Every structure is written in C-alpha cells, then in structure tokens.
MMTF fields as JSON, N, C-alpha, C and O atoms, coordinates in Angstrom:
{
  "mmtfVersion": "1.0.0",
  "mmtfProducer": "UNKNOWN",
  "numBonds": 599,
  "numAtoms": 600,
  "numGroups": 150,
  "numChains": 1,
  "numModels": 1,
  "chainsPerModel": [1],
  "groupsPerChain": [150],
  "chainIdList": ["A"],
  "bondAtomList": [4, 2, 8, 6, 12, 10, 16, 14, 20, 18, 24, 22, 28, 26, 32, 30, 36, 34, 40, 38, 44, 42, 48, 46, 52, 50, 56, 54, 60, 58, 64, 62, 68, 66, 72, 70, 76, 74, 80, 78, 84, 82, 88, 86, 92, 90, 96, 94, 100, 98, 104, 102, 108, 106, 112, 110, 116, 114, 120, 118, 124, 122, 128, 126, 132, 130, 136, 134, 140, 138, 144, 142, 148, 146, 152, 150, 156, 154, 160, 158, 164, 162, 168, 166, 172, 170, 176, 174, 180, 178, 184, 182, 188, 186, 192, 190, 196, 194, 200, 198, 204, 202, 208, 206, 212, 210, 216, 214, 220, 218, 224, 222, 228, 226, 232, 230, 236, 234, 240, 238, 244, 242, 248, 246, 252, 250, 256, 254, 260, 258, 264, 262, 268, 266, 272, 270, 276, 274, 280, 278, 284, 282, 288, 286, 292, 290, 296, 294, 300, 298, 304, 302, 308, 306, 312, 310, 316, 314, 320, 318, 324, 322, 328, 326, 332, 330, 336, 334, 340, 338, 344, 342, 348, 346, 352, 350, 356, 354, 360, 358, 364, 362, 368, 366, 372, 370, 376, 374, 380, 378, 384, 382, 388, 386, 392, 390, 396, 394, 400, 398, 404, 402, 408, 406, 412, 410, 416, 414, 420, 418, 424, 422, 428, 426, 432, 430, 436, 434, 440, 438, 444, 442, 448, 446, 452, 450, 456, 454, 460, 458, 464, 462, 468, 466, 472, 470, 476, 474, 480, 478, 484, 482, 488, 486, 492, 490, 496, 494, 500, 498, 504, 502, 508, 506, 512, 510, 516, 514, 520, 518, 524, 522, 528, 526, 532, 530, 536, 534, 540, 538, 544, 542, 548, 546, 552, 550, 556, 554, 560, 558, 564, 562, 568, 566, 572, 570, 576, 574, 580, 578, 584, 582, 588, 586, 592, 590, 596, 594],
  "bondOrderList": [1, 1, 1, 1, 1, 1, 1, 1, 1, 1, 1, 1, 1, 1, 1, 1, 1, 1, 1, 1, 1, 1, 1, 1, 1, 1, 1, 1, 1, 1, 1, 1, 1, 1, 1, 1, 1, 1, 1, 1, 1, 1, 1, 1, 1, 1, 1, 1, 1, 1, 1, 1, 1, 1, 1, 1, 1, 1, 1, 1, 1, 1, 1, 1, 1, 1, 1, 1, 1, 1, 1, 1, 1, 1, 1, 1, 1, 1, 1, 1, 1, 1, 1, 1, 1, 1, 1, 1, 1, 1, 1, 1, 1, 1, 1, 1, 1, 1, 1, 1, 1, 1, 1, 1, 1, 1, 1, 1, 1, 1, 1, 1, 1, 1, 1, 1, 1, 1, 1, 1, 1, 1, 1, 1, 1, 1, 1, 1, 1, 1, 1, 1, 1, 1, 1, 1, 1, 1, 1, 1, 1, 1, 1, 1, 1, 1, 1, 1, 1],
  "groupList": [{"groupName": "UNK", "atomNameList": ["N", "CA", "C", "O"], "elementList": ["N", "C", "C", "O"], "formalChargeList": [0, 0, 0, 0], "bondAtomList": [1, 0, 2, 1, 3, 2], "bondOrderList": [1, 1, 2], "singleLetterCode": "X", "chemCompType": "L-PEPTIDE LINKING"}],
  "groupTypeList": [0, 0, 0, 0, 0, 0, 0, 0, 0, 0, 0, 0, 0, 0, 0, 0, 0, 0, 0, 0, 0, 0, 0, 0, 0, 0, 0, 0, 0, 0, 0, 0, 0, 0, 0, 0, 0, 0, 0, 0, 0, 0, 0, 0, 0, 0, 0, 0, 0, 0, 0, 0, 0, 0, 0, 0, 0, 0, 0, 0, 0, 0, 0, 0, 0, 0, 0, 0, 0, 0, 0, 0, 0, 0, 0, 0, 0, 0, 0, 0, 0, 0, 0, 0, 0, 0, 0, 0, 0, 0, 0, 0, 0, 0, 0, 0, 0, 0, 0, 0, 0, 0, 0, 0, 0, 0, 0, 0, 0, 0, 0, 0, 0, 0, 0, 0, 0, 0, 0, 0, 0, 0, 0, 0, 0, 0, 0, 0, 0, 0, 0, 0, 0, 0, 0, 0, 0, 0, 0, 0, 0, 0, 0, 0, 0, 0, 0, 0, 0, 0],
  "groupIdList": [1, 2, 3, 4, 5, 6, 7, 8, 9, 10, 11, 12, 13, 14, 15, 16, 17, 18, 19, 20, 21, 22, 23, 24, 25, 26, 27, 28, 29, 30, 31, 32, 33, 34, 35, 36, 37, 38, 39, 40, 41, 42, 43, 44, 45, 46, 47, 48, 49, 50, 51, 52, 53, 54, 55, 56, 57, 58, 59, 60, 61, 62, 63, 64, 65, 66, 67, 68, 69, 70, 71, 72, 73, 74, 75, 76, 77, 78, 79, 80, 81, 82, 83, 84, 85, 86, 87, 88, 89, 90, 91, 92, 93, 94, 95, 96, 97, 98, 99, 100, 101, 102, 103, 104, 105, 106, 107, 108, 109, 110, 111, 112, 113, 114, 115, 116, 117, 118, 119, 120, 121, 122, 123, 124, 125, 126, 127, 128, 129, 130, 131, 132, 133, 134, 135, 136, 137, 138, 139, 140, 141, 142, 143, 144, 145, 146, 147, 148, 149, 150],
  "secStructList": [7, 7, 7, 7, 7, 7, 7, 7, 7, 7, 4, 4, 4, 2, 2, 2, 2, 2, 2, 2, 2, 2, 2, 2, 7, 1, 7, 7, 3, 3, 3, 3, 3, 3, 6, 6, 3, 3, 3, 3, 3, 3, 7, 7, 5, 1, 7, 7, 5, 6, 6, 5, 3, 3, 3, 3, 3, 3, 1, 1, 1, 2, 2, 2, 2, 2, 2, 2, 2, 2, 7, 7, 7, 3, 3, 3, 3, 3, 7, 6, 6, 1, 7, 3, 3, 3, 3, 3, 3, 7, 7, 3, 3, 7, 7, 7, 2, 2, 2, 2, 2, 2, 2, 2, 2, 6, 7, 2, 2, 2, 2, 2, 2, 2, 1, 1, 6, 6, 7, 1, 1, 3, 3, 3, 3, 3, 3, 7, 3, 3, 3, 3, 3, 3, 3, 7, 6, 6, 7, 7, 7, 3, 3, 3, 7, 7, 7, 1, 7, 7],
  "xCoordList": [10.782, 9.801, 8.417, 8.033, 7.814, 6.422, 5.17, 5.087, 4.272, 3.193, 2.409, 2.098, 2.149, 1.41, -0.34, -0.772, -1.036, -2.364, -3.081, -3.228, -3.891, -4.28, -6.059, -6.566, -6.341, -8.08, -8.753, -8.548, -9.906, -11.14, -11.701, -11.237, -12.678, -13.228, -14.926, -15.485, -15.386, -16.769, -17.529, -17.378, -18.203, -18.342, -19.687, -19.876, -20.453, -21.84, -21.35, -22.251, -20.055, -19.324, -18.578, -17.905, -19.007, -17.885, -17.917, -16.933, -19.471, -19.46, -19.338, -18.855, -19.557, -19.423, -17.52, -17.005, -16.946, -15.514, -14.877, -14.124, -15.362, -15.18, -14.872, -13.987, -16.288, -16.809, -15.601, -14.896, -15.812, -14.454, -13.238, -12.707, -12.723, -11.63, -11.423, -10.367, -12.907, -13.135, -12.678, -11.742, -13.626, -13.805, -12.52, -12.573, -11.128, -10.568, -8.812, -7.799, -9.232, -8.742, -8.5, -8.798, -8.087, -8.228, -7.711, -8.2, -6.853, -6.159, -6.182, -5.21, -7.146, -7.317, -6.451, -6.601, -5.634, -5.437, -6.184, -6.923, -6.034, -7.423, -6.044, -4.937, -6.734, -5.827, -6.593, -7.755, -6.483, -6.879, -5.983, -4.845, -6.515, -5.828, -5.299, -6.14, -4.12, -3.975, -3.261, -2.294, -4.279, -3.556, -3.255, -4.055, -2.228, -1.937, -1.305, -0.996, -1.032, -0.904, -1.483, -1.832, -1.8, -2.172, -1.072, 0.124, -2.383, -2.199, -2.101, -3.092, -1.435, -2.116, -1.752, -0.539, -2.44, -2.554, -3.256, -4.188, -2.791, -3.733, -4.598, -4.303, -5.901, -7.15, -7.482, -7.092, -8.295, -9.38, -10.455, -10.774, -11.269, -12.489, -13.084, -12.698, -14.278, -15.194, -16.266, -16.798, -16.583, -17.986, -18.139, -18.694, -17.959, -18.549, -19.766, -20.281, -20.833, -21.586, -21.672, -21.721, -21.681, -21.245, -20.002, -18.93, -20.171, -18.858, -18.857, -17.833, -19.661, -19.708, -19.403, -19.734, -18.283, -17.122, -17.223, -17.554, -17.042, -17.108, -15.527, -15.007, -14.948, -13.892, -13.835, -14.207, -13.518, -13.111, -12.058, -11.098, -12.373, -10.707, -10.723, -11.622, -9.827, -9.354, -9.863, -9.807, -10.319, -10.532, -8.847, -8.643, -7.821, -6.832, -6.071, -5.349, -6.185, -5.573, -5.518, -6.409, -4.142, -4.484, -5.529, -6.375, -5.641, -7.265, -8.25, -9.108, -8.469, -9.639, -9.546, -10.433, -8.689, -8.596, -9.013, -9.598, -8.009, -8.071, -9.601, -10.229, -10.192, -11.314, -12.187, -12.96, -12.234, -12.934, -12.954, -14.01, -11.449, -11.418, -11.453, -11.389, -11.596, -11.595, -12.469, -11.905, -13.825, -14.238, -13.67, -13.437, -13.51, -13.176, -11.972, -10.866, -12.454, -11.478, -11.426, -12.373, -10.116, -10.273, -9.762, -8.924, -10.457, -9.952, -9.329, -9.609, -8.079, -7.544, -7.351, -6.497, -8.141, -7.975, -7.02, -6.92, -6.295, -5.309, -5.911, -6.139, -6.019, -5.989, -4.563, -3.577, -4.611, -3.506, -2.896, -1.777, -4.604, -3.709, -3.86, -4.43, -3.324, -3.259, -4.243, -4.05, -5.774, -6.616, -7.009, -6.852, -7.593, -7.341, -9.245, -10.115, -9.098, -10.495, -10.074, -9.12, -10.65, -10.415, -12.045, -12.809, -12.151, -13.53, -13.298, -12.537, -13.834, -13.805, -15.304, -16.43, -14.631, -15.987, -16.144, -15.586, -16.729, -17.185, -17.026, -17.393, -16.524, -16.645, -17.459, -17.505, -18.262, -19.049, -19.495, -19.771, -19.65, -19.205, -20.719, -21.82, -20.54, -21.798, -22.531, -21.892, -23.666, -24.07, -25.132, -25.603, -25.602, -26.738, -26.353, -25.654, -26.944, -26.572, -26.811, -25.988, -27.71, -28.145, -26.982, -26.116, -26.399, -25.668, -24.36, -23.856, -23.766, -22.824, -23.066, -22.592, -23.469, -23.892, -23.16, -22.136, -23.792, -23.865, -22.321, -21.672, -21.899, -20.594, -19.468, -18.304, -19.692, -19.145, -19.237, -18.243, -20.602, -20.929, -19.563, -18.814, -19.748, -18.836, -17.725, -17.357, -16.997, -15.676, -14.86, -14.509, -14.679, -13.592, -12.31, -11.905, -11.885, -10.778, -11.216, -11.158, -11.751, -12.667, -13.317, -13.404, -13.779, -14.05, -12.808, -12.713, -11.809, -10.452, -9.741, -9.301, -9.753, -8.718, -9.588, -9.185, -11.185, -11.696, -12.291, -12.477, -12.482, -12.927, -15.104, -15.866, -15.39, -16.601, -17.663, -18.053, -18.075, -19.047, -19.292, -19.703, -19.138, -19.291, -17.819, -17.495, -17.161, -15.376, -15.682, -16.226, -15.248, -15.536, -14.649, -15.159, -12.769, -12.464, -12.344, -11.522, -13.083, -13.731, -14.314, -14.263, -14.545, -15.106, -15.383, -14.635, -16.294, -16.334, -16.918, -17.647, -16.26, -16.651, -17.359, -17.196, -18.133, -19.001, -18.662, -18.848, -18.225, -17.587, -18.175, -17.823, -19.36, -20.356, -19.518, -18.857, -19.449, -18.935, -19.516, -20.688, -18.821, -19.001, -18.794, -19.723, -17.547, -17.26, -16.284, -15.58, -16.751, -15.834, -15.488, -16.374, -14.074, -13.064, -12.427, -11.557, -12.734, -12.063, -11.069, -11.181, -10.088, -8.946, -8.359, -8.041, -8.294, -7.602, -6.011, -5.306, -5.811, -4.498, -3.495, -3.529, -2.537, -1.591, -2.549, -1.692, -3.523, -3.859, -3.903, -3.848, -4.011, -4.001, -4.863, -4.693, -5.963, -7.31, -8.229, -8.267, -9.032, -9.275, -11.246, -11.547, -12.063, -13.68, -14.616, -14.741, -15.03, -16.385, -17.375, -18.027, -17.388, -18.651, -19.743, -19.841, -20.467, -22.299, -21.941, -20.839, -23.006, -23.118, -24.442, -24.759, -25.722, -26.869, -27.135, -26.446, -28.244, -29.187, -28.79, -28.324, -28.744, -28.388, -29.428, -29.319],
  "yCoordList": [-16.777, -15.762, -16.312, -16.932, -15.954, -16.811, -15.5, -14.287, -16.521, -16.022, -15.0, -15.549, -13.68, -12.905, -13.345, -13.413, -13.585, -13.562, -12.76, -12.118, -12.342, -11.371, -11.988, -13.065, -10.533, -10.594, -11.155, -10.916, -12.204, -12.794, -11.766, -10.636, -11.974, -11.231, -11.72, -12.812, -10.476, -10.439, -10.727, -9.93, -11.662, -11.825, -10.831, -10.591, -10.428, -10.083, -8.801, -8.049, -8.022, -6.774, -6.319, -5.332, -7.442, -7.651, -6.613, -5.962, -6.345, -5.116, -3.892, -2.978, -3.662, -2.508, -2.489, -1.504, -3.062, -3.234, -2.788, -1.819, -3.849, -3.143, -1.751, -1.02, -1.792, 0.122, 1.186, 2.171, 0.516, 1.886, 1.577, 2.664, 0.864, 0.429, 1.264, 1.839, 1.242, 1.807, 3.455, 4.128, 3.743, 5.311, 5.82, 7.022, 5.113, 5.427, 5.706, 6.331, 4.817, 5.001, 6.021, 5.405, 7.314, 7.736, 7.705, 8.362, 7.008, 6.253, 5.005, 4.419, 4.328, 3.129, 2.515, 3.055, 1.395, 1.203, 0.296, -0.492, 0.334, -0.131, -0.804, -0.353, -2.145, -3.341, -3.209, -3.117, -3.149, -3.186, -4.148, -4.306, -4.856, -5.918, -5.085, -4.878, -4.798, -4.708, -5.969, -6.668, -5.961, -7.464, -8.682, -8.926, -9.162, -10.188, -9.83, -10.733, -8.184, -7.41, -6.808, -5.664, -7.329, -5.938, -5.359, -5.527, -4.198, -2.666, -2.163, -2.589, -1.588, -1.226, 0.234, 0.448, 1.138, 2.418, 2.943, 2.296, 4.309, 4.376, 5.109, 5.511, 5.422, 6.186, 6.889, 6.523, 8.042, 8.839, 8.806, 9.235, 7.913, 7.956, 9.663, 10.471, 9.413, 10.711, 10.694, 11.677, 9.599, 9.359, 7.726, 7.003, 7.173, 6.123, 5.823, 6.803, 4.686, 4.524, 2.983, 2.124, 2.802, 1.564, 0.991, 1.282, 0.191, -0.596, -0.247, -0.654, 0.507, 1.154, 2.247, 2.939, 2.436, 3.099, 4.254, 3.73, 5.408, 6.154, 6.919, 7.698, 6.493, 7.007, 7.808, 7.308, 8.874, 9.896, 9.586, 9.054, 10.112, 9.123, 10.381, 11.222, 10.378, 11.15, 10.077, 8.877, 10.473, 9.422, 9.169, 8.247, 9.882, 9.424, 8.557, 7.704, 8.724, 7.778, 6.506, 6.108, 5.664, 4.049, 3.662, 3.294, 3.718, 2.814, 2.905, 2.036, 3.903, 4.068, 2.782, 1.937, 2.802, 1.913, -0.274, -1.252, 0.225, -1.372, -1.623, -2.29, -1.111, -1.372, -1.21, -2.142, -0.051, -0.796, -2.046, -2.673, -2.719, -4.089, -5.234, -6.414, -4.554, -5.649, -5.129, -5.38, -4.391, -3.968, -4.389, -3.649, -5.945, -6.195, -5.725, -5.807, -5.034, -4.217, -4.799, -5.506, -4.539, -4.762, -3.434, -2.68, -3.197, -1.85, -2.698, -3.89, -2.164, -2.618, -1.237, -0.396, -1.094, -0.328, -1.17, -2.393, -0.072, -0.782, 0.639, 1.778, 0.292, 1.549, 1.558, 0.989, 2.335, 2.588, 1.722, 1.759, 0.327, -0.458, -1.835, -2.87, -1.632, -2.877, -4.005, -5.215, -3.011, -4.093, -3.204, -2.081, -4.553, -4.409, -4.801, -5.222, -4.361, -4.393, -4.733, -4.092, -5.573, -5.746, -6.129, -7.063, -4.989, -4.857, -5.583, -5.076, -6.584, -6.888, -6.582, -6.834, -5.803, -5.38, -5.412, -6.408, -4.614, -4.423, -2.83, -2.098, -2.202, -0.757, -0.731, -1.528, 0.668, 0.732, 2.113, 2.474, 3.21, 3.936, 4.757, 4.323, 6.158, 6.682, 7.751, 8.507, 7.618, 8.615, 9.269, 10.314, 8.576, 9.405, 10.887, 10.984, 12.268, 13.355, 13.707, 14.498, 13.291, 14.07, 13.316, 14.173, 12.278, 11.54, 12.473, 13.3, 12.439, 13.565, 14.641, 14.491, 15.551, 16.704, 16.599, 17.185, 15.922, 15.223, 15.515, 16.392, 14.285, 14.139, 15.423, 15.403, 16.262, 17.208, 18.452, 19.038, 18.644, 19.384, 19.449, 20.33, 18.173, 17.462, 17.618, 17.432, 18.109, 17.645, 18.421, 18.204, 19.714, 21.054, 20.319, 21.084, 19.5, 19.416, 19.416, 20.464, 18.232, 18.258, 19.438, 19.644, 20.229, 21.859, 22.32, 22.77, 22.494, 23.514, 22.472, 22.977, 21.71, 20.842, 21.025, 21.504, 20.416, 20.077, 21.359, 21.68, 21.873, 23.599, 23.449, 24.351, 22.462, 22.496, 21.121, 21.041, 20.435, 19.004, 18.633, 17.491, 19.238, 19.173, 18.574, 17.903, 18.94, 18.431, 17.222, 16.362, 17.127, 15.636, 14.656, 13.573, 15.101, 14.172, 13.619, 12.776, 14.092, 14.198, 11.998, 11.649, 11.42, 9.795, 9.618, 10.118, 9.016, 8.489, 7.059, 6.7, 6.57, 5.286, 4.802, 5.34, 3.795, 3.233, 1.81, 0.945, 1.699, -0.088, -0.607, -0.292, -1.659, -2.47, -3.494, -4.104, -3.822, -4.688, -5.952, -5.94, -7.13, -8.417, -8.932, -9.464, -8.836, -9.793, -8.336, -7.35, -8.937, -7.854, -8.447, -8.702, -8.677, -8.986, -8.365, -7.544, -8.636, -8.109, -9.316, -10.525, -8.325, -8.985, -8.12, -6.932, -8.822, -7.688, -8.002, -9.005, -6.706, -6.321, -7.365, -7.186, -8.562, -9.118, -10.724, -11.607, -11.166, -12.598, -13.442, -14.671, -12.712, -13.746, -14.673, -15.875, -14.016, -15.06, -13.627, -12.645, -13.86, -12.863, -13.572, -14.764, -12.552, -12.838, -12.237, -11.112, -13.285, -12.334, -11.75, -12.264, -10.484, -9.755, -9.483, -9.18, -9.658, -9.661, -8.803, -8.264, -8.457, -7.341, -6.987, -5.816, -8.401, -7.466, -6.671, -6.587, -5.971, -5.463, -5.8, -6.94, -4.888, -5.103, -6.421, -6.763],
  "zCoordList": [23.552, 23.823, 23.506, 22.514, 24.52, 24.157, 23.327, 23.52, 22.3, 21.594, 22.838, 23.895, 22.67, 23.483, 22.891, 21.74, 24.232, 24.166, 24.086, 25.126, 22.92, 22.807, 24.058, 24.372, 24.33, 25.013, 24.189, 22.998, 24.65, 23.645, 22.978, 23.129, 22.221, 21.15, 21.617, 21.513, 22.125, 22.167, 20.78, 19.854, 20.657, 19.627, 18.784, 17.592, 20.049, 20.121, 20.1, 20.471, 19.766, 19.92, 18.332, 18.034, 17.555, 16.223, 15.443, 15.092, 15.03, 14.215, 14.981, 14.312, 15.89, 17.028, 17.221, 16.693, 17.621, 17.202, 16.075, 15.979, 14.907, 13.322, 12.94, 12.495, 13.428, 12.685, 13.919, 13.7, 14.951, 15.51, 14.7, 14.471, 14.296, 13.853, 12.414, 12.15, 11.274, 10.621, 11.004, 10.572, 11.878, 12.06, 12.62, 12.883, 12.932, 13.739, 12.833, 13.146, 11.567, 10.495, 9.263, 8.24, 8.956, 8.226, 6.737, 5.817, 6.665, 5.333, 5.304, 5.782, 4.811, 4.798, 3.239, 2.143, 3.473, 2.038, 1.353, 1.941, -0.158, -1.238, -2.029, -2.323, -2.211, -3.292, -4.258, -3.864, -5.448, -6.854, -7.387, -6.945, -8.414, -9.204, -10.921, -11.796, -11.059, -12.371, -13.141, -12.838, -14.431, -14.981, -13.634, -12.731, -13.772, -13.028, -11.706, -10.929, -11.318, -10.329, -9.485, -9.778, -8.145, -7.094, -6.765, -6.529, -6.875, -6.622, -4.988, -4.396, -4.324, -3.025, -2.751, -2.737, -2.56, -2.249, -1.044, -0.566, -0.412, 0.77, 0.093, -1.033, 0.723, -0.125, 1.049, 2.158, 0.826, 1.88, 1.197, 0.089, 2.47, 1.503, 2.351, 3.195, 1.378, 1.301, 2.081, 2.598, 2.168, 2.855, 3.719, 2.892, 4.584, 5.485, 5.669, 6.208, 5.466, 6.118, 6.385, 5.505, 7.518, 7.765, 7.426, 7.957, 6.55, 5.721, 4.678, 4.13, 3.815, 2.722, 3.109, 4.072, 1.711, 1.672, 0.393, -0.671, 0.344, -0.706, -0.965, -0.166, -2.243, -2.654, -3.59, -4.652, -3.65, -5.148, -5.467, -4.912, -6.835, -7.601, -8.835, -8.846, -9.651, -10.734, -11.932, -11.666, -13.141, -14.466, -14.944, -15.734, -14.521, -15.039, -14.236, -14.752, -12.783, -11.841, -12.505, -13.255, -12.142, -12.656, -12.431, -13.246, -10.61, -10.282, -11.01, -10.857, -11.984, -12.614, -13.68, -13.806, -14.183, -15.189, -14.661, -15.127, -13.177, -12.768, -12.538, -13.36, -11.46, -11.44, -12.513, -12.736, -13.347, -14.72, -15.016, -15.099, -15.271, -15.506, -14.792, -15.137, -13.442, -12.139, -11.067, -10.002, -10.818, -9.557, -8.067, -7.111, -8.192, -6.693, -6.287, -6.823, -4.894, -4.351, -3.031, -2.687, -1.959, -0.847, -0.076, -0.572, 1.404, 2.14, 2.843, 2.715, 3.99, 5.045, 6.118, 5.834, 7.26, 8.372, 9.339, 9.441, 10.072, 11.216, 12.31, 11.902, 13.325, 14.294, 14.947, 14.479, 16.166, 16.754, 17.72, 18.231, 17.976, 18.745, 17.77, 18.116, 16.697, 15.943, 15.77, 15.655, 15.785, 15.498, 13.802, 13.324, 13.367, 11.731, 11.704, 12.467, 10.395, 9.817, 8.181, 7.739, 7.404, 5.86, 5.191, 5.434, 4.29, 3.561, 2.216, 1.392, 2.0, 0.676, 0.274, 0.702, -0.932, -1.465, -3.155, -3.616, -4.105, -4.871, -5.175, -4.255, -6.356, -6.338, -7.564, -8.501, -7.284, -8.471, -8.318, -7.174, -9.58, -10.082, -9.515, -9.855, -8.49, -8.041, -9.264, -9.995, -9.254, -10.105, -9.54, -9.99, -8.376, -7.979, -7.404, -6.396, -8.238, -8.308, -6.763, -6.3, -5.976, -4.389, -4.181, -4.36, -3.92, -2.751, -3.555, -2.795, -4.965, -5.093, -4.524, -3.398, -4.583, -4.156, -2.487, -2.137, -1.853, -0.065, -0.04, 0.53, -1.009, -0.153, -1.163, -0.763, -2.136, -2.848, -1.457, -1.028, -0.951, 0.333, 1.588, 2.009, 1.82, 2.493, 3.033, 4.193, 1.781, 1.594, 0.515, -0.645, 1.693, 1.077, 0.137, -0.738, 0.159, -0.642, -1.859, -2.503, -2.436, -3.531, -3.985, -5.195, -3.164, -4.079, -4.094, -5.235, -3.569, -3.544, -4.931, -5.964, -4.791, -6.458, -7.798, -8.858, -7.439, -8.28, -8.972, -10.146, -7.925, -8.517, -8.535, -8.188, -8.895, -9.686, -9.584, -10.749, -9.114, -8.904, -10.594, -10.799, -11.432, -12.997, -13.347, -14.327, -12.44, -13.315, -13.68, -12.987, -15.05, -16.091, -15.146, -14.856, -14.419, -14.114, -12.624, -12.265, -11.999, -10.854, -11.142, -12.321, -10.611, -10.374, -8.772, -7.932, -8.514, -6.483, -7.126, -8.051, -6.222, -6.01, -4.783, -3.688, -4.981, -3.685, -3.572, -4.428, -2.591, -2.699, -1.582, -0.445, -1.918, -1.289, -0.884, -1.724, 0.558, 1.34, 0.946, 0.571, 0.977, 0.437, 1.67, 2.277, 2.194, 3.292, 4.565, 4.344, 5.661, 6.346, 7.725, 8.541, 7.988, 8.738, 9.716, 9.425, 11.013, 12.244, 12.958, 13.161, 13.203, 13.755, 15.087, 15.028, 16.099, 17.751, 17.527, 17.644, 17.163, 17.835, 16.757, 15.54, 17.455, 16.703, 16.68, 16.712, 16.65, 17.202, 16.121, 16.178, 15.057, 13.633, 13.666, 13.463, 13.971, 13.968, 13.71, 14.451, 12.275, 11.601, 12.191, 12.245, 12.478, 13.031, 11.535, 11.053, 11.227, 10.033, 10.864, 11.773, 10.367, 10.958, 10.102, 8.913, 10.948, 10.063, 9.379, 9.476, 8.376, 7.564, 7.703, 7.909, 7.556, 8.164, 9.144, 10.161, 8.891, 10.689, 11.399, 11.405, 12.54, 14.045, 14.704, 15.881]
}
C-alpha cells in the first residue's frame, strides 16, 4: 500500500491554516510535565487570541501544581480533517482584573460552578506561544508558523 500524498502546504497560508485548525478545535489537549512525567489532558480554553490561549483551572487540580513547578506547557489541536496544530508555550498565571472580568463575562460555565469571579479557587492561565506547529492532515512533516505580524 503506498504512502498517501498529502496537498502542498501554502506556505504564505501557515498561520491562516493554523488559527482555523485552532478555532475549529474545541478540546484541545495540554501536556504538563509532573516530576519526570507528562501529563496530558484535554482543556477548554476560555478565551483565544491568536495562539494565545486562556485556560481556567481549579487551585486544586494537579495542573496547578505541575505548572507551578514546570510552566512549559504544550496545546495539541486536531480538526476533523486531521490537520494538527501544537502550541508550545509558556503558562503564566492572569491577574489582570479587566481581562478576568472579559473572559468571567464570557463564559457561563464558570459563573454556574464557580458561583462568583472572587472564588479563591477559581486560577486562568495565559500560555504565550513559544513555538507553533502546523501539520496537513497525515504528512508528518510538521511547518513552523510565524508568530509575528501579519
């Protein structure tokens, strides 16, 4: 059986590709390192912009603990036709009260569990893209996509 060819990859299309791949995703999973272990879980984030990623988390969840001791995190999106996206990033702990507020606004679940934007164990995370990876479909040839300006 022969290797299927996947279509070229516009290259001048990478981040435009990406980000649907992103948006098209709604459980993206998040690797955390515990100790000498990754972690992999699916997450919903809260908020998108760009490749920055906003996650709420519980203070008791493990993740809280790993990334304390390890920030670097990685996302992995797959869409429906098997093109993948992988964010390696950085998580780090939001405090700016307007951008809470934004995405507390946002995002009915978080008022229906959390009850309150004050809940002590309420945490979001913001995980700043480092490196970000597009891949079509099955081709196993993974494309870095810019991260600057268009």
């Amino acid at each position: 059986m022969a290797k299927p060819i996947p279509e070229p990859v516009d290259s001048s299309r990478l981040k435009e590709l990406a980000l649907q791949v992103v948006q098209a995703d709604r459980f993206p999973f998040q690797a955390t390192i515990d100790a000498d272990q990754p972690r992999l879980r699916p997450v919903s984030p809260v908020k998108t912009d760009g490749f920055t990623v906003y996650v709420a988390n519980l203070r008791s969840y493990h993740k809280t603990a790993e990334i304390a001791a390890n920030p670097k995190v990685e996302l992995g999106y797959l869409d429906d036709r098997h093109d993948q996206v992988r964010i390696t990033g950085v998580a780090e702990i939001v405090t700016d009260q307007a951008m809470l507020q934004a995405i507390w606004d946002d995002n009915p679940l978080l008022r229906q569990y959390l009850g309150s934007i004050d809940n002590p164990a309420l945490i979001v995370y913001r995980i700043r893209p480092t490196r970000v990876r597009y891949m079509k479909e099955w081709a196993l040839d993974y494309h870095e996509v810019p991260l600057g300006p268009d």
